[in-house]
Amino acid sequence: DKGGGTLQALRAECPEDLQPDIFDKDWPLTIWYRIEEFQLVSLKITAEALLLCSPNFLGSTSLPLTVTGELRIRAFGFSTFAKVWASPANAGAKELAEELVTAYPSLNVSTAEEAGDATHMLLYLNEDSFVSDERLAEQ
């Protein structure tokens, strides 16, 4: 079975005396994906958490870990003009667009009622996407 398990199921399998140290601390959580590039991200998160508990890094809050050959976000950018439209009808899209601008300062964002001259539409999907504003379905 390759389905993984819920935190509750994993906790139930863990010896009771170890449960507080494993499940009640504020450890970073990571999801294991089958796609190799995402597995590298999960491995880095796990390795960083382990190293931050070691004596050499106890005072640190993060480590600049890299994996040879990995894709780096800083290497990405836009070769031509890009303007993303974050519709006001799409709950959470504006906030996500603001995060993208932080990572890619050359990105232009519009939050106007209409797409206008935008070259891309940002669609942020969440539990409220199709129930909070019916305009989104029309867009």
mmCIF file of N, CA and C in Angstrom:
data_model
loop_
_atom_site.group_PDB
_atom_site.id
_atom_site.type_symbol
_atom_site.label_atom_id
_atom_site.label_comp_id
_atom_site.label_asym_id
_atom_site.label_seq_id
_atom_site.Cartn_x
_atom_site.Cartn_y
_atom_site.Cartn_z
ATOM 1 N N ASP A 1 0.854 -1.188 0.000
ATOM 2 C CA ASP A 1 0.000 0.000 0.000
ATOM 3 C C ASP A 1 0.894 1.244 0.000
ATOM 4 N N LYS A 2 0.669 2.143 -0.940
ATOM 5 C CA LYS A 2 1.487 3.352 -1.048
ATOM 6 C C LYS A 2 0.673 4.606 -0.750
ATOM 7 N N GLY A 3 -0.386 4.481 0.009
ATOM 8 C CA GLY A 3 -1.266 5.606 0.239
ATOM 9 C C GLY A 3 -0.851 6.545 1.353
ATOM 10 N N GLY A 4 0.171 6.188 2.121
ATOM 11 C CA GLY A 4 0.551 7.056 3.225
ATOM 12 C C GLY A 4 -0.409 6.882 4.386
ATOM 13 N N GLY A 5 -0.417 7.841 5.274
ATOM 14 C CA GLY A 5 -1.295 7.746 6.427
ATOM 15 C C GLY A 5 -1.599 9.107 6.995
ATOM 16 N N THR A 6 -2.666 9.192 7.748
ATOM 17 C CA THR A 6 -3.014 10.443 8.409
ATOM 18 C C THR A 6 -2.135 10.616 9.639
ATOM 19 N N LEU A 7 -2.040 11.840 10.132
ATOM 20 C CA LEU A 7 -1.263 12.077 11.353
ATOM 21 C C LEU A 7 -1.837 11.291 12.527
ATOM 22 N N GLN A 8 -3.168 11.168 12.558
ATOM 23 C CA GLN A 8 -3.800 10.413 13.648
ATOM 24 C C GLN A 8 -3.394 8.942 13.590
ATOM 25 N N ALA A 9 -3.365 8.355 12.374
ATOM 26 C CA ALA A 9 -2.982 6.953 12.238
ATOM 27 C C ALA A 9 -1.514 6.756 12.588
ATOM 28 N N LEU A 10 -0.667 7.677 12.156
ATOM 29 C CA LEU A 10 0.758 7.584 12.473
ATOM 30 C C LEU A 10 0.995 7.713 13.970
ATOM 31 N N ARG A 11 0.255 8.606 14.603
ATOM 32 C CA ARG A 11 0.394 8.785 16.052
ATOM 33 C C ARG A 11 -0.015 7.510 16.786
ATOM 34 N N ALA A 12 -1.089 6.874 16.310
ATOM 35 C CA ALA A 12 -1.569 5.650 16.961
ATOM 36 C C ALA A 12 -0.539 4.523 16.869
ATOM 37 N N GLU A 13 0.274 4.524 15.809
ATOM 38 C CA GLU A 13 1.301 3.491 15.634
ATOM 39 C C GLU A 13 2.570 3.790 16.426
ATOM 40 N N CYS A 14 2.712 5.014 16.894
ATOM 41 C CA CYS A 14 3.921 5.443 17.597
ATOM 42 C C CYS A 14 3.822 5.088 19.083
ATOM 43 N N PRO A 15 4.937 4.627 19.700
ATOM 44 C CA PRO A 15 4.904 4.364 21.149
ATOM 45 C C PRO A 15 4.464 5.629 21.904
ATOM 46 N N GLU A 16 3.619 5.430 22.916
ATOM 47 C CA GLU A 16 3.033 6.560 23.646
ATOM 48 C C GLU A 16 4.069 7.496 24.252
ATOM 49 N N ASP A 17 5.171 6.960 24.755
ATOM 50 C CA ASP A 17 6.164 7.818 25.395
ATOM 51 C C ASP A 17 6.897 8.721 24.401
ATOM 52 N N LEU A 18 6.871 8.385 23.114
ATOM 53 C CA LEU A 18 7.523 9.202 22.085
ATOM 54 C C LEU A 18 6.567 10.199 21.421
ATOM 55 N N GLN A 19 5.272 9.975 21.574
ATOM 56 C CA GLN A 19 4.278 10.807 20.885
ATOM 57 C C GLN A 19 4.423 12.303 21.159
ATOM 58 N N PRO A 20 4.591 12.756 22.419
ATOM 59 C CA PRO A 20 4.701 14.204 22.647
ATOM 60 C C PRO A 20 5.877 14.845 21.903
ATOM 61 N N ASP A 21 7.024 14.177 21.910
ATOM 62 C CA ASP A 21 8.200 14.751 21.240
ATOM 63 C C ASP A 21 8.065 14.758 19.725
ATOM 64 N N ILE A 22 7.302 13.839 19.203
ATOM 65 C CA ILE A 22 7.160 13.747 17.745
ATOM 66 C C ILE A 22 5.970 14.547 17.241
ATOM 67 N N PHE A 23 4.831 14.439 17.900
ATOM 68 C CA PHE A 23 3.610 15.016 17.361
ATOM 69 C C PHE A 23 3.151 16.310 18.013
ATOM 70 N N ASP A 24 3.627 16.615 19.220
ATOM 71 C CA ASP A 24 3.145 17.804 19.913
ATOM 72 C C ASP A 24 4.095 18.992 19.815
ATOM 73 N N LYS A 25 5.225 18.818 19.187
ATOM 74 C CA LYS A 25 6.161 19.925 18.959
ATOM 75 C C LYS A 25 5.728 20.643 17.687
ATOM 76 N N ASP A 26 6.323 21.760 17.430
ATOM 77 C CA ASP A 26 5.954 22.552 16.257
ATOM 78 C C ASP A 26 6.876 22.226 15.074
ATOM 79 N N TRP A 27 7.002 20.939 14.744
ATOM 80 C CA TRP A 27 7.871 20.516 13.654
ATOM 81 C C TRP A 27 7.256 20.891 12.307
ATOM 82 N N PRO A 28 8.097 21.206 11.323
ATOM 83 C CA PRO A 28 7.549 21.475 9.988
ATOM 84 C C PRO A 28 7.008 20.181 9.379
ATOM 85 N N LEU A 29 5.885 20.289 8.716
ATOM 86 C CA LEU A 29 5.289 19.127 8.054
ATOM 87 C C LEU A 29 5.648 19.172 6.581
ATOM 88 N N THR A 30 5.796 18.019 5.981
ATOM 89 C CA THR A 30 6.046 17.950 4.550
ATOM 90 C C THR A 30 5.248 16.796 3.966
ATOM 91 N N ILE A 31 4.887 16.949 2.733
ATOM 92 C CA ILE A 31 4.155 15.907 2.016
ATOM 93 C C ILE A 31 5.137 15.222 1.072
ATOM 94 N N TRP A 32 5.051 13.908 0.991
ATOM 95 C CA TRP A 32 5.924 13.155 0.085
ATOM 96 C C TRP A 32 5.187 12.944 -1.234
ATOM 97 N N TYR A 33 5.786 13.419 -2.307
ATOM 98 C CA TYR A 33 5.206 13.272 -3.640
ATOM 99 C C TYR A 33 5.988 12.237 -4.440
ATOM 100 N N ARG A 34 5.367 11.671 -5.440
ATOM 101 C CA ARG A 34 6.019 10.667 -6.282
ATOM 102 C C ARG A 34 6.901 11.297 -7.358
ATOM 103 N N ILE A 35 6.702 12.561 -7.666
ATOM 104 C CA ILE A 35 7.476 13.237 -8.700
ATOM 105 C C ILE A 35 8.831 13.625 -8.117
ATOM 106 N N GLU A 36 9.900 13.269 -8.832
ATOM 107 C CA GLU A 36 11.261 13.410 -8.294
ATOM 108 C C GLU A 36 11.586 14.821 -7.807
ATOM 109 N N GLU A 37 11.235 15.848 -8.578
ATOM 110 C CA GLU A 37 11.573 17.218 -8.176
ATOM 111 C C GLU A 37 10.916 17.586 -6.852
ATOM 112 N N PHE A 38 9.701 17.113 -6.628
ATOM 113 C CA PHE A 38 9.009 17.403 -5.379
ATOM 114 C C PHE A 38 9.556 16.548 -4.236
ATOM 115 N N GLN A 39 10.039 15.350 -4.555
ATOM 116 C CA GLN A 39 10.668 14.526 -3.528
ATOM 117 C C GLN A 39 11.907 15.224 -2.977
ATOM 118 N N LEU A 40 12.644 15.919 -3.845
ATOM 119 C CA LEU A 40 13.826 16.658 -3.388
ATOM 120 C C LEU A 40 13.440 17.747 -2.392
ATOM 121 N N VAL A 41 12.318 18.393 -2.633
ATOM 122 C CA VAL A 41 11.843 19.427 -1.704
ATOM 123 C C VAL A 41 11.524 18.787 -0.350
ATOM 124 N N SER A 42 10.821 17.651 -0.373
ATOM 125 C CA SER A 42 10.485 16.956 0.873
ATOM 126 C C SER A 42 11.744 16.513 1.615
ATOM 127 N N LEU A 43 12.722 16.004 0.874
ATOM 128 C CA LEU A 43 13.975 15.582 1.504
ATOM 129 C C LEU A 43 14.709 16.764 2.130
ATOM 130 N N LYS A 44 14.714 17.902 1.442
ATOM 131 C CA LYS A 44 15.383 19.088 1.997
ATOM 132 C C LYS A 44 14.697 19.560 3.271
ATOM 133 N N ILE A 45 13.378 19.561 3.292
ATOM 134 C CA ILE A 45 12.643 19.980 4.490
ATOM 135 C C ILE A 45 12.965 19.038 5.646
ATOM 136 N N THR A 46 12.978 17.741 5.371
ATOM 137 C CA THR A 46 13.283 16.744 6.402
ATOM 138 C C THR A 46 14.729 16.883 6.889
ATOM 139 N N ALA A 47 15.657 17.019 5.955
ATOM 140 C CA ALA A 47 17.071 17.161 6.325
ATOM 141 C C ALA A 47 17.298 18.434 7.139
ATOM 142 N N GLU A 48 16.667 19.525 6.730
ATOM 143 C CA GLU A 48 16.832 20.781 7.460
ATOM 144 C C GLU A 48 16.314 20.648 8.893
ATOM 145 N N ALA A 49 15.137 20.035 9.052
ATOM 146 C CA ALA A 49 14.575 19.865 10.396
ATOM 147 C C ALA A 49 15.495 19.026 11.269
ATOM 148 N N LEU A 50 16.063 17.985 10.692
ATOM 149 C CA LEU A 50 16.979 17.128 11.439
ATOM 150 C C LEU A 50 18.250 17.880 11.818
ATOM 151 N N LEU A 51 18.832 18.589 10.860
ATOM 152 C CA LEU A 51 20.072 19.332 11.134
ATOM 153 C C LEU A 51 19.866 20.449 12.155
ATOM 154 N N LEU A 52 18.715 21.100 12.125
ATOM 155 C CA LEU A 52 18.454 22.194 13.070
ATOM 156 C C LEU A 52 18.369 21.700 14.517
ATOM 157 N N CYS A 53 18.188 20.399 14.693
ATOM 158 C CA CYS A 53 18.171 19.815 16.048
ATOM 159 C C CYS A 53 19.552 19.340 16.489
ATOM 160 N N SER A 54 20.520 19.389 15.579
ATOM 161 C CA SER A 54 21.866 18.926 15.919
ATOM 162 C C SER A 54 22.636 20.043 16.634
ATOM 163 N N PRO A 55 23.641 19.689 17.422
ATOM 164 C CA PRO A 55 24.377 20.679 18.211
ATOM 165 C C PRO A 55 24.973 21.829 17.397
ATOM 166 N N ASN A 56 25.423 21.570 16.189
ATOM 167 C CA ASN A 56 26.061 22.619 15.387
ATOM 168 C C ASN A 56 25.096 23.701 14.904
ATOM 169 N N PHE A 57 23.783 23.401 14.879
ATOM 170 C CA PHE A 57 22.831 24.352 14.317
ATOM 171 C C PHE A 57 21.693 24.712 15.274
ATOM 172 N N LEU A 58 21.856 24.446 16.561
ATOM 173 C CA LEU A 58 20.770 24.686 17.526
ATOM 174 C C LEU A 58 20.282 26.132 17.535
ATOM 175 N N GLY A 59 21.142 27.093 17.304
ATOM 176 C CA GLY A 59 20.728 28.495 17.330
ATOM 177 C C GLY A 59 20.178 28.992 16.002
ATOM 178 N N SER A 60 20.178 28.156 14.978
ATOM 179 C CA SER A 60 19.724 28.574 13.645
ATOM 180 C C SER A 60 18.225 28.334 13.476
ATOM 181 N N THR A 61 17.626 29.092 12.569
ATOM 182 C CA THR A 61 16.203 28.903 12.270
ATOM 183 C C THR A 61 15.987 28.314 10.884
ATOM 184 N N SER A 62 17.002 28.401 10.030
ATOM 185 C CA SER A 62 16.919 27.798 8.699
ATOM 186 C C SER A 62 18.330 27.589 8.170
ATOM 187 N N LEU A 63 18.439 26.733 7.157
ATOM 188 C CA LEU A 63 19.734 26.438 6.546
ATOM 189 C C LEU A 63 19.598 26.551 5.030
ATOM 190 N N PRO A 64 20.604 27.080 4.356
ATOM 191 C CA PRO A 64 20.536 27.231 2.899
ATOM 192 C C PRO A 64 20.918 25.927 2.189
ATOM 193 N N LEU A 65 20.098 24.898 2.324
ATOM 194 C CA LEU A 65 20.401 23.603 1.719
ATOM 195 C C LEU A 65 20.117 23.621 0.222
ATOM 196 N N THR A 66 20.980 22.968 -0.527
ATOM 197 C CA THR A 66 20.760 22.816 -1.972
ATOM 198 C C THR A 66 21.087 21.389 -2.372
ATOM 199 N N VAL A 67 20.511 20.975 -3.483
ATOM 200 C CA VAL A 67 20.777 19.663 -4.048
ATOM 201 C C VAL A 67 21.340 19.891 -5.435
ATOM 202 N N THR A 68 22.460 19.249 -5.742
ATOM 203 C CA THR A 68 23.093 19.411 -7.049
ATOM 204 C C THR A 68 22.093 19.139 -8.163
ATOM 205 N N GLY A 69 21.985 20.095 -9.087
ATOM 206 C CA GLY A 69 21.103 19.931 -10.237
ATOM 207 C C GLY A 69 19.658 20.327 -10.013
ATOM 208 N N GLU A 70 19.312 20.779 -8.809
ATOM 209 C CA GLU A 70 17.916 21.137 -8.556
ATOM 210 C C GLU A 70 17.544 22.437 -9.266
ATOM 211 N N LEU A 71 16.263 22.575 -9.552
ATOM 212 C CA LEU A 71 15.763 23.811 -10.126
ATOM 213 C C LEU A 71 15.685 24.842 -9.018
ATOM 214 N N ARG A 72 16.147 26.032 -9.289
ATOM 215 C CA ARG A 72 16.129 27.104 -8.292
ATOM 216 C C ARG A 72 15.142 28.174 -8.737
ATOM 217 N N ILE A 73 14.329 28.669 -7.832
ATOM 218 C CA ILE A 73 13.326 29.670 -8.183
ATOM 219 C C ILE A 73 13.969 30.949 -8.700
ATOM 220 N N ARG A 74 15.149 31.281 -8.218
ATOM 221 C CA ARG A 74 15.800 32.511 -8.657
ATOM 222 C C ARG A 74 16.187 32.465 -10.137
ATOM 223 N N ALA A 75 16.250 31.270 -10.702
ATOM 224 C CA ALA A 75 16.629 31.138 -12.108
ATOM 225 C C ALA A 75 15.445 31.427 -13.035
ATOM 226 N N PHE A 76 14.246 31.490 -12.485
ATOM 227 C CA PHE A 76 13.064 31.713 -13.305
ATOM 228 C C PHE A 76 12.770 33.199 -13.452
ATOM 229 N N GLY A 77 12.175 33.535 -14.552
ATOM 230 C CA GLY A 77 11.803 34.917 -14.809
ATOM 231 C C GLY A 77 10.961 34.981 -16.063
ATOM 232 N N PHE A 78 10.678 36.159 -16.514
ATOM 233 C CA PHE A 78 9.850 36.354 -17.695
ATOM 234 C C PHE A 78 10.696 36.970 -18.801
ATOM 235 N N SER A 79 10.681 36.334 -19.972
ATOM 236 C CA SER A 79 11.479 36.846 -21.090
ATOM 237 C C SER A 79 10.740 37.940 -21.848
ATOM 238 N N THR A 80 9.430 38.020 -21.675
ATOM 239 C CA THR A 80 8.633 39.067 -22.309
ATOM 240 C C THR A 80 7.723 39.685 -21.256
ATOM 241 N N PHE A 81 7.058 40.744 -21.636
ATOM 242 C CA PHE A 81 6.127 41.420 -20.732
ATOM 243 C C PHE A 81 5.072 40.428 -20.242
ATOM 244 N N ALA A 82 4.837 40.406 -18.951
ATOM 245 C CA ALA A 82 3.812 39.543 -18.363
ATOM 246 C C ALA A 82 2.992 40.355 -17.375
ATOM 247 N N LYS A 83 1.691 40.327 -17.595
ATOM 248 C CA LYS A 83 0.778 41.009 -16.674
ATOM 249 C C LYS A 83 -0.286 40.008 -16.252
ATOM 250 N N VAL A 84 -0.342 39.759 -14.964
ATOM 251 C CA VAL A 84 -1.282 38.788 -14.412
ATOM 252 C C VAL A 84 -2.505 39.515 -13.876
ATOM 253 N N TRP A 85 -3.663 38.989 -14.234
ATOM 254 C CA TRP A 85 -4.912 39.539 -13.715
ATOM 255 C C TRP A 85 -5.385 38.666 -12.569
ATOM 256 N N ALA A 86 -5.521 39.246 -11.391
ATOM 257 C CA ALA A 86 -6.069 38.570 -10.220
ATOM 258 C C ALA A 86 -7.469 39.133 -10.020
ATOM 259 N N SER A 87 -8.452 38.394 -10.458
ATOM 260 C CA SER A 87 -9.833 38.865 -10.402
ATOM 261 C C SER A 87 -10.292 39.114 -8.970
ATOM 262 N N PRO A 88 -10.983 40.220 -8.732
ATOM 263 C CA PRO A 88 -11.545 40.470 -7.403
ATOM 264 C C PRO A 88 -12.595 39.422 -7.012
ATOM 265 N N ALA A 89 -13.104 38.683 -8.006
ATOM 266 C CA ALA A 89 -14.086 37.636 -7.737
ATOM 267 C C ALA A 89 -13.440 36.343 -7.261
ATOM 268 N N ASN A 90 -12.124 36.262 -7.333
ATOM 269 C CA ASN A 90 -11.394 35.053 -6.966
ATOM 270 C C ASN A 90 -10.753 35.236 -5.586
ATOM 271 N N ALA A 91 -11.439 34.744 -4.557
ATOM 272 C CA ALA A 91 -10.966 34.897 -3.178
ATOM 273 C C ALA A 91 -9.554 34.347 -3.012
ATOM 274 N N GLY A 92 -8.637 35.189 -2.543
ATOM 275 C CA GLY A 92 -7.261 34.788 -2.289
ATOM 276 C C GLY A 92 -6.301 35.054 -3.437
ATOM 277 N N ALA A 93 -6.819 35.344 -4.632
ATOM 278 C CA ALA A 93 -5.950 35.550 -5.800
ATOM 279 C C ALA A 93 -5.084 36.797 -5.640
ATOM 280 N N LYS A 94 -5.635 37.857 -5.083
ATOM 281 C CA LYS A 94 -4.862 39.097 -4.916
ATOM 282 C C LYS A 94 -3.665 38.860 -3.999
ATOM 283 N N GLU A 95 -3.873 38.154 -2.896
ATOM 284 C CA GLU A 95 -2.796 37.891 -1.947
ATOM 285 C C GLU A 95 -1.709 37.011 -2.583
ATOM 286 N N LEU A 96 -2.140 36.017 -3.357
ATOM 287 C CA LEU A 96 -1.170 35.165 -4.042
ATOM 288 C C LEU A 96 -0.387 35.965 -5.079
ATOM 289 N N ALA A 97 -1.060 36.844 -5.798
ATOM 290 C CA ALA A 97 -0.385 37.688 -6.790
ATOM 291 C C ALA A 97 0.668 38.563 -6.117
ATOM 292 N N GLU A 98 0.364 39.080 -4.934
ATOM 293 C CA GLU A 98 1.328 39.899 -4.199
ATOM 294 C C GLU A 98 2.569 39.081 -3.819
ATOM 295 N N GLU A 99 2.368 37.805 -3.467
ATOM 296 C CA GLU A 99 3.501 36.936 -3.166
ATOM 297 C C GLU A 99 4.349 36.697 -4.412
ATOM 298 N N LEU A 100 3.689 36.527 -5.559
ATOM 299 C CA LEU A 100 4.422 36.316 -6.810
ATOM 300 C C LEU A 100 5.268 37.533 -7.163
ATOM 301 N N VAL A 101 4.731 38.731 -6.935
ATOM 302 C CA VAL A 101 5.481 39.947 -7.225
ATOM 303 C C VAL A 101 6.714 40.045 -6.335
ATOM 304 N N THR A 102 6.606 39.570 -5.111
ATOM 305 C CA THR A 102 7.762 39.558 -4.217
ATOM 306 C C THR A 102 8.869 38.675 -4.794
ATOM 307 N N ALA A 103 8.489 37.528 -5.358
ATOM 308 C CA ALA A 103 9.474 36.611 -5.943
ATOM 309 C C ALA A 103 9.939 37.066 -7.320
ATOM 310 N N TYR A 104 9.038 37.717 -8.074
ATOM 311 C CA TYR A 104 9.339 38.157 -9.447
ATOM 312 C C TYR A 104 8.974 39.639 -9.594
ATOM 313 N N PRO A 105 9.860 40.535 -9.201
ATOM 314 C CA PRO A 105 9.548 41.966 -9.216
ATOM 315 C C PRO A 105 9.177 42.518 -10.594
ATOM 316 N N SER A 106 9.577 41.854 -11.667
ATOM 317 C CA SER A 106 9.235 42.359 -13.004
ATOM 318 C C SER A 106 7.807 42.007 -13.405
ATOM 319 N N LEU A 107 7.131 41.215 -12.610
ATOM 320 C CA LEU A 107 5.754 40.821 -12.908
ATOM 321 C C LEU A 107 4.803 41.974 -12.620
ATOM 322 N N ASN A 108 3.903 42.226 -13.544
ATOM 323 C CA ASN A 108 2.870 43.244 -13.357
ATOM 324 C C ASN A 108 1.577 42.549 -12.959
ATOM 325 N N VAL A 109 0.832 43.142 -12.056
ATOM 326 C CA VAL A 109 -0.416 42.549 -11.577
ATOM 327 C C VAL A 109 -1.537 43.561 -11.689
ATOM 328 N N SER A 110 -2.688 43.084 -12.129
ATOM 329 C CA SER A 110 -3.897 43.904 -12.172
ATOM 330 C C SER A 110 -4.952 43.238 -11.310
ATOM 331 N N THR A 111 -5.641 44.043 -10.500
ATOM 332 C CA THR A 111 -6.759 43.533 -9.705
ATOM 333 C C THR A 111 -8.041 44.267 -10.080
ATOM 334 N N ALA A 112 -8.070 44.783 -11.302
ATOM 335 C CA ALA A 112 -9.247 45.513 -11.796
ATOM 336 C C ALA A 112 -10.417 44.550 -11.995
ATOM 337 N N GLU A 113 -11.594 45.091 -12.181
ATOM 338 C CA GLU A 113 -12.789 44.273 -12.401
ATOM 339 C C GLU A 113 -12.707 43.468 -13.696
ATOM 340 N N GLU A 114 -12.043 44.007 -14.716
ATOM 341 C CA GLU A 114 -11.911 43.337 -16.014
ATOM 342 C C GLU A 114 -10.442 43.017 -16.281
ATOM 343 N N ALA A 115 -10.190 42.010 -17.123
ATOM 344 C CA ALA A 115 -8.827 41.567 -17.418
ATOM 345 C C ALA A 115 -8.001 42.631 -18.133
ATOM 346 N N GLY A 116 -8.630 43.455 -18.950
ATOM 347 C CA GLY A 116 -7.903 44.509 -19.648
ATOM 348 C C GLY A 116 -6.787 43.963 -20.505
ATOM 349 N N ASP A 117 -5.567 44.495 -20.348
ATOM 350 C CA ASP A 117 -4.432 44.078 -21.176
ATOM 351 C C ASP A 117 -3.592 42.974 -20.526
ATOM 352 N N ALA A 118 -4.169 42.259 -19.569
ATOM 353 C CA ALA A 118 -3.436 41.182 -18.899
ATOM 354 C C ALA A 118 -3.100 40.062 -19.883
ATOM 355 N N THR A 119 -1.922 39.502 -19.737
ATOM 356 C CA THR A 119 -1.500 38.392 -20.596
ATOM 357 C C THR A 119 -1.824 37.033 -19.969
ATOM 358 N N HIS A 120 -2.098 37.021 -18.658
ATOM 359 C CA HIS A 120 -2.407 35.785 -17.944
ATOM 360 C C HIS A 120 -3.461 36.065 -16.877
ATOM 361 N N MET A 121 -4.235 35.037 -16.558
ATOM 362 C CA MET A 121 -5.187 35.138 -15.452
ATOM 363 C C MET A 121 -4.723 34.197 -14.348
ATOM 364 N N LEU A 122 -4.643 34.710 -13.146
ATOM 365 C CA LEU A 122 -4.283 33.890 -12.000
ATOM 366 C C LEU A 122 -5.570 33.297 -11.434
ATOM 367 N N LEU A 123 -5.671 31.983 -11.415
ATOM 368 C CA LEU A 123 -6.840 31.312 -10.849
ATOM 369 C C LEU A 123 -6.395 30.611 -9.576
ATOM 370 N N TYR A 124 -6.846 31.123 -8.452
ATOM 371 C CA TYR A 124 -6.497 30.564 -7.152
ATOM 372 C C TYR A 124 -7.664 29.708 -6.691
ATOM 373 N N LEU A 125 -7.446 28.399 -6.620
ATOM 374 C CA LEU A 125 -8.517 27.483 -6.245
ATOM 375 C C LEU A 125 -8.441 27.156 -4.762
ATOM 376 N N ASN A 126 -9.593 27.246 -4.111
ATOM 377 C CA ASN A 126 -9.713 26.865 -2.706
ATOM 378 C C ASN A 126 -11.162 26.489 -2.445
ATOM 379 N N GLU A 127 -11.501 26.211 -1.207
ATOM 380 C CA GLU A 127 -12.862 25.752 -0.900
ATOM 381 C C GLU A 127 -13.924 26.804 -1.192
ATOM 382 N N ASP A 128 -13.543 28.062 -1.339
ATOM 383 C CA ASP A 128 -14.505 29.121 -1.606
ATOM 384 C C ASP A 128 -14.558 29.551 -3.072
ATOM 385 N N SER A 129 -13.766 28.924 -3.929
ATOM 386 C CA SER A 129 -13.623 29.396 -5.306
ATOM 387 C C SER A 129 -14.936 29.516 -6.061
ATOM 388 N N PHE A 130 -15.799 28.539 -5.927
ATOM 389 C CA PHE A 130 -16.997 28.542 -6.760
ATOM 390 C C PHE A 130 -18.278 28.765 -5.968
ATOM 391 N N VAL A 131 -18.139 29.142 -4.711
ATOM 392 C CA VAL A 131 -19.330 29.414 -3.910
ATOM 393 C C VAL A 131 -19.376 30.843 -3.390
ATOM 394 N N SER A 132 -18.256 31.561 -3.428
ATOM 395 C CA SER A 132 -18.229 32.887 -2.826
ATOM 396 C C SER A 132 -18.632 33.995 -3.795
ATOM 397 N N ASP A 133 -18.366 33.833 -5.086
ATOM 398 C CA ASP A 133 -18.655 34.903 -6.040
ATOM 399 C C ASP A 133 -18.927 34.275 -7.401
ATOM 400 N N GLU A 134 -20.175 34.333 -7.826
ATOM 401 C CA GLU A 134 -20.539 33.667 -9.084
ATOM 402 C C GLU A 134 -19.910 34.316 -10.319
ATOM 403 N N ARG A 135 -19.369 35.526 -10.173
ATOM 404 C CA ARG A 135 -18.691 36.168 -11.306
ATOM 405 C C ARG A 135 -17.489 35.355 -11.773
ATOM 406 N N LEU A 136 -16.845 34.628 -10.857
ATOM 407 C CA LEU A 136 -15.658 33.861 -11.205
ATOM 408 C C LEU A 136 -15.972 32.808 -12.264
ATOM 409 N N ALA A 137 -17.116 32.154 -12.159
ATOM 410 C CA ALA A 137 -17.484 31.136 -13.134
ATOM 411 C C ALA A 137 -17.642 31.734 -14.536
ATOM 412 N N GLU A 138 -18.096 32.963 -14.613
ATOM 413 C CA GLU A 138 -18.266 33.632 -15.904
ATOM 414 C C GLU A 138 -16.926 34.079 -16.487
ATOM 415 N N GLN A 139 -15.978 34.335 -15.651
ATOM 416 C CA GLN A 139 -14.693 34.849 -16.119
ATOM 417 C C GLN A 139 -13.882 33.725 -16.716
#
